[in-house]
Short mmCIF file of C-alpha atoms in Angstrom, two decimals:
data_model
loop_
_atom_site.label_atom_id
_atom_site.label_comp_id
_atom_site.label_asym_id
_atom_site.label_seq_id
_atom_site.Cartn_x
_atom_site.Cartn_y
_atom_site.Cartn_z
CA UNK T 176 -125.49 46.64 -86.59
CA UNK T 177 -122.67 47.08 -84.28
CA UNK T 178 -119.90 49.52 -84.84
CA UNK T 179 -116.80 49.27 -83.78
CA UNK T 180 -115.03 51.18 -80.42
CA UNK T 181 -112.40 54.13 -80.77
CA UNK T 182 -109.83 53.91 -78.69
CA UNK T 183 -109.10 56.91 -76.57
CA UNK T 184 -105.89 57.29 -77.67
CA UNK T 185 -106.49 57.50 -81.45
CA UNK T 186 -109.42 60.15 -80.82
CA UNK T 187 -107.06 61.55 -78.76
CA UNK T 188 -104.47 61.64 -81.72
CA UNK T 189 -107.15 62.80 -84.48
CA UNK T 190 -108.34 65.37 -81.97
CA UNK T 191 -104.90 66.84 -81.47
CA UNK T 192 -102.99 66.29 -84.72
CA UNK T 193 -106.15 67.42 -87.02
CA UNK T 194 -104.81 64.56 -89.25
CA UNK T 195 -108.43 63.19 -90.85
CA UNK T 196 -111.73 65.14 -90.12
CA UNK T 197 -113.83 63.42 -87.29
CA UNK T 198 -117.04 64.36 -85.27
CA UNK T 199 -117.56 63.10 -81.97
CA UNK T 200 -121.45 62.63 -81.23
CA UNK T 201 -121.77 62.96 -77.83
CA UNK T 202 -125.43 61.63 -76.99
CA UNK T 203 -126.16 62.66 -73.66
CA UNK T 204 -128.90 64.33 -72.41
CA UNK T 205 -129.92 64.81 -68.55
CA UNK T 206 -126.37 63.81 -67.84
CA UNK T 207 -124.89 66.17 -70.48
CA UNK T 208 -122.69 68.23 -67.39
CA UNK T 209 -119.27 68.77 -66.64
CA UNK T 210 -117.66 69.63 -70.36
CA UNK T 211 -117.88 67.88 -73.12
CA UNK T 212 -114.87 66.75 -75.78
CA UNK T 213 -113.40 70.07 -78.02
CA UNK T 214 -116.08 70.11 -81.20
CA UNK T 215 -118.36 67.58 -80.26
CA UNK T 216 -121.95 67.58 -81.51
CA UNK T 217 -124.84 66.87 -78.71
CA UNK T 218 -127.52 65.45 -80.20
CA UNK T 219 -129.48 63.54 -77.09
CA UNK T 220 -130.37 59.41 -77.85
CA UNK T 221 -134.00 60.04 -77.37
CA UNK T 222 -134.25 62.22 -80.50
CA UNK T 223 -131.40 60.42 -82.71
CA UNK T 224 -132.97 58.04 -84.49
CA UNK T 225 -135.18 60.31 -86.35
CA UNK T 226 -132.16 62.76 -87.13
CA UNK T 227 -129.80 60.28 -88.49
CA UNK T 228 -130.29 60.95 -91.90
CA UNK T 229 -130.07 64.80 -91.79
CA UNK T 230 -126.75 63.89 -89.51
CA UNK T 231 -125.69 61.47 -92.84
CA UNK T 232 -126.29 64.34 -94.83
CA UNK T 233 -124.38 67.14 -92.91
CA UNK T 234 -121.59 64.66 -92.52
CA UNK T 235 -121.48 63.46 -96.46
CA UNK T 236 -121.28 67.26 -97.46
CA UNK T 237 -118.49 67.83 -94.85
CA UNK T 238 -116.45 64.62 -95.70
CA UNK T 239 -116.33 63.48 -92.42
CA UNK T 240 -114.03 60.65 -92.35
CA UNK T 241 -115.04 59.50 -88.87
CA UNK T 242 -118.10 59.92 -86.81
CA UNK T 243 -117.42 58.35 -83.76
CA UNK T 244 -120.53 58.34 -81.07
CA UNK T 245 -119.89 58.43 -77.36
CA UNK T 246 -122.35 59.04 -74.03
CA UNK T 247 -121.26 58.86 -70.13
CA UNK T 248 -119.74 55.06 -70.47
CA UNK T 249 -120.52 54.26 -73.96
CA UNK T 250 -122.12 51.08 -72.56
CA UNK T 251 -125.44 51.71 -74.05
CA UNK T 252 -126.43 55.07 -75.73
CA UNK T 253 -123.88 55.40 -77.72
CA UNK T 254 -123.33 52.36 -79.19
CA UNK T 255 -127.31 51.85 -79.29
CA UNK T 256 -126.76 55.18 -81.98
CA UNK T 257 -124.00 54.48 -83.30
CA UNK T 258 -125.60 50.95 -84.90
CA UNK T 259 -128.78 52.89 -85.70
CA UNK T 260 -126.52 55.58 -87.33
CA UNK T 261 -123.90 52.81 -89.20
CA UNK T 262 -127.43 50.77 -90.62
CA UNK T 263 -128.71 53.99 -92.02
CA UNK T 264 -124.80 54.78 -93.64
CA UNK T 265 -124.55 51.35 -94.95
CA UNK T 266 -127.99 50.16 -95.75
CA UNK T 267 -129.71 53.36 -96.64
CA UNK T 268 -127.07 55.39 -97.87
CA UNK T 269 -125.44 52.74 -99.46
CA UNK T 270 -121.84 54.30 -98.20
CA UNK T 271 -118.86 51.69 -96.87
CA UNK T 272 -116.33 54.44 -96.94
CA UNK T 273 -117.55 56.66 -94.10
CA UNK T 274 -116.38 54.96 -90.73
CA UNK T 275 -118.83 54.82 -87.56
CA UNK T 276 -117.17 53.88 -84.13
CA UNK T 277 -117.86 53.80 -80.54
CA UNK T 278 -115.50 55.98 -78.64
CA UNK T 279 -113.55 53.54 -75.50
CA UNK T 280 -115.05 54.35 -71.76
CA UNK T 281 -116.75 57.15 -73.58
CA UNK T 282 -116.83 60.76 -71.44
CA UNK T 283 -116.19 59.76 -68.52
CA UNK T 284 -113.39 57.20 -69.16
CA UNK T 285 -112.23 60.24 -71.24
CA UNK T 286 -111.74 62.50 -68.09
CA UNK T 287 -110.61 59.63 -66.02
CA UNK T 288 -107.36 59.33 -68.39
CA UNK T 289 -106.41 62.35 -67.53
CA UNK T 290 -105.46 65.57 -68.15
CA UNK T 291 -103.71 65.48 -71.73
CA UNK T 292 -107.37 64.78 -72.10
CA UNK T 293 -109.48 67.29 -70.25
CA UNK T 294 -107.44 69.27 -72.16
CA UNK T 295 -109.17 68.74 -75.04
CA UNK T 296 -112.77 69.11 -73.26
CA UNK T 297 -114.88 72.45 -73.46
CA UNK T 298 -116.46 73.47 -70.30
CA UNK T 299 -114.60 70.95 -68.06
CA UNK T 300 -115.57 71.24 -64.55
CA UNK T 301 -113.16 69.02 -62.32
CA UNK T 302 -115.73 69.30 -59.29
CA UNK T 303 -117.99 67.66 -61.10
CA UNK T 304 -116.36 64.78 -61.92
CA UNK T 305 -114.57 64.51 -58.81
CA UNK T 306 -118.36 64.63 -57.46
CA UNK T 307 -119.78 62.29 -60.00
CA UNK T 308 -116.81 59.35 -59.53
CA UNK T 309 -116.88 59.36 -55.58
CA UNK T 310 -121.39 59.10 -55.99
CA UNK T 311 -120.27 56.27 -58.15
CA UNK T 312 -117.48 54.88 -56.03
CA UNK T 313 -119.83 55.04 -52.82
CA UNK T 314 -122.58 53.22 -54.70
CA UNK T 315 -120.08 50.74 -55.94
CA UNK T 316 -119.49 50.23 -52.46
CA UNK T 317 -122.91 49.73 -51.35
CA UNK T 318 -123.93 47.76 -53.49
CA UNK T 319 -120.83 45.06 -52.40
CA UNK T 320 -121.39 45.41 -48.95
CA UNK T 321 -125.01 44.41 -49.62
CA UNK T 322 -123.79 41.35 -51.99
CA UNK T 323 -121.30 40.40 -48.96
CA UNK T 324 -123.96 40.44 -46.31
CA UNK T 325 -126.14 38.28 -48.21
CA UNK T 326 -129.25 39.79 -47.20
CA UNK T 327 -130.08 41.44 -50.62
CA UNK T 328 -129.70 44.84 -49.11
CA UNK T 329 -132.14 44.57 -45.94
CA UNK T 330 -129.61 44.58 -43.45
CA UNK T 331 -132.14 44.28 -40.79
CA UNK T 332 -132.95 40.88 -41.66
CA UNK T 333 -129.75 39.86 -41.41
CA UNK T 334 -129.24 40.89 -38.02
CA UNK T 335 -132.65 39.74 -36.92
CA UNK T 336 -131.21 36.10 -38.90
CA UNK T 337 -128.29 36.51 -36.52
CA UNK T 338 -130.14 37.35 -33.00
CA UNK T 339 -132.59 34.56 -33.91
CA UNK T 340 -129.80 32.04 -33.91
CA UNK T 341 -128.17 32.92 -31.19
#
């Protein structure tokens, strides 16, 4: 199953206002650094799919309104849980009121919106974001200049391509 995404803004909004009772799974693990949204639970993908049910349970008994699952991008962990976790609510549970969602860029699109939303973060470290983004940036960039050269990243070849023909 595939649950729906967040958007920033309204988990922002939830967050802030307390206006319905949400828990933000954050399902990082290695790369589980640099703060992590206000009241977030961490419970790592490798392990979730055997905890789902207990996490059904302590959500049921809270009413939890929203449970809204989120990892560095929310690209793949997080939404990979989040349709584990809405199958076992739906199917297993047999509950259609409890809403599962996906939360928009997840962490680090979080952080990257600002800061009327590090604000809400526990344990934010801007250095290592500021870190993390310009790794990312510079691989970005590496990874184009090896597309542009055409040489699928041996550069030498290239160059020996170009000496050759000359």
């Amino acid at each position: 199953m595939t649950a729906e995404i967040m958007p920033q803004r309204r988990a922002m909004m939830i967050l802030s206002m307390k206006i319905a009772s949400m828990l933000i799974i954050d399902v990082r693990r290695t790369d589980y650094e640099g703060g992590a949204i206000r009241g977030s639970l961490n419970i790592p993908a490798q392990g979730f799919y055997w905890n789902r049910g207990m996490l059904y349970e302590l959500c049921y008994k809270a009413d939890i309104e929203w449970v809204v699952f989120t990892c560095g991008s929310s690209a793949g962990r997080g939404p990979r849980c989040a349709g584990w976790f809405l199958d076992h609510v739906r199917n297993t549970a047999q509950d259609n009121d409890m809403q599962i969602m996906v939360l928009e860029s997840g962490v680090k699109g979080w952080v990257k919106a600002g800061p009327q939303y590090t604000q809400f973060m526990d344990g934010f470290r801007p250095e290592y974001w500021e870190q993390l983004f310009a790794e990312e940036e510079k691989t970005k960039q590496t990874k184009a200049n090896t597309d542009a050269s055409g040489t699928g990243g041996d550069l030498s070849a290239g160059a020996a391509a170009e000496t050759k023909a000359t």
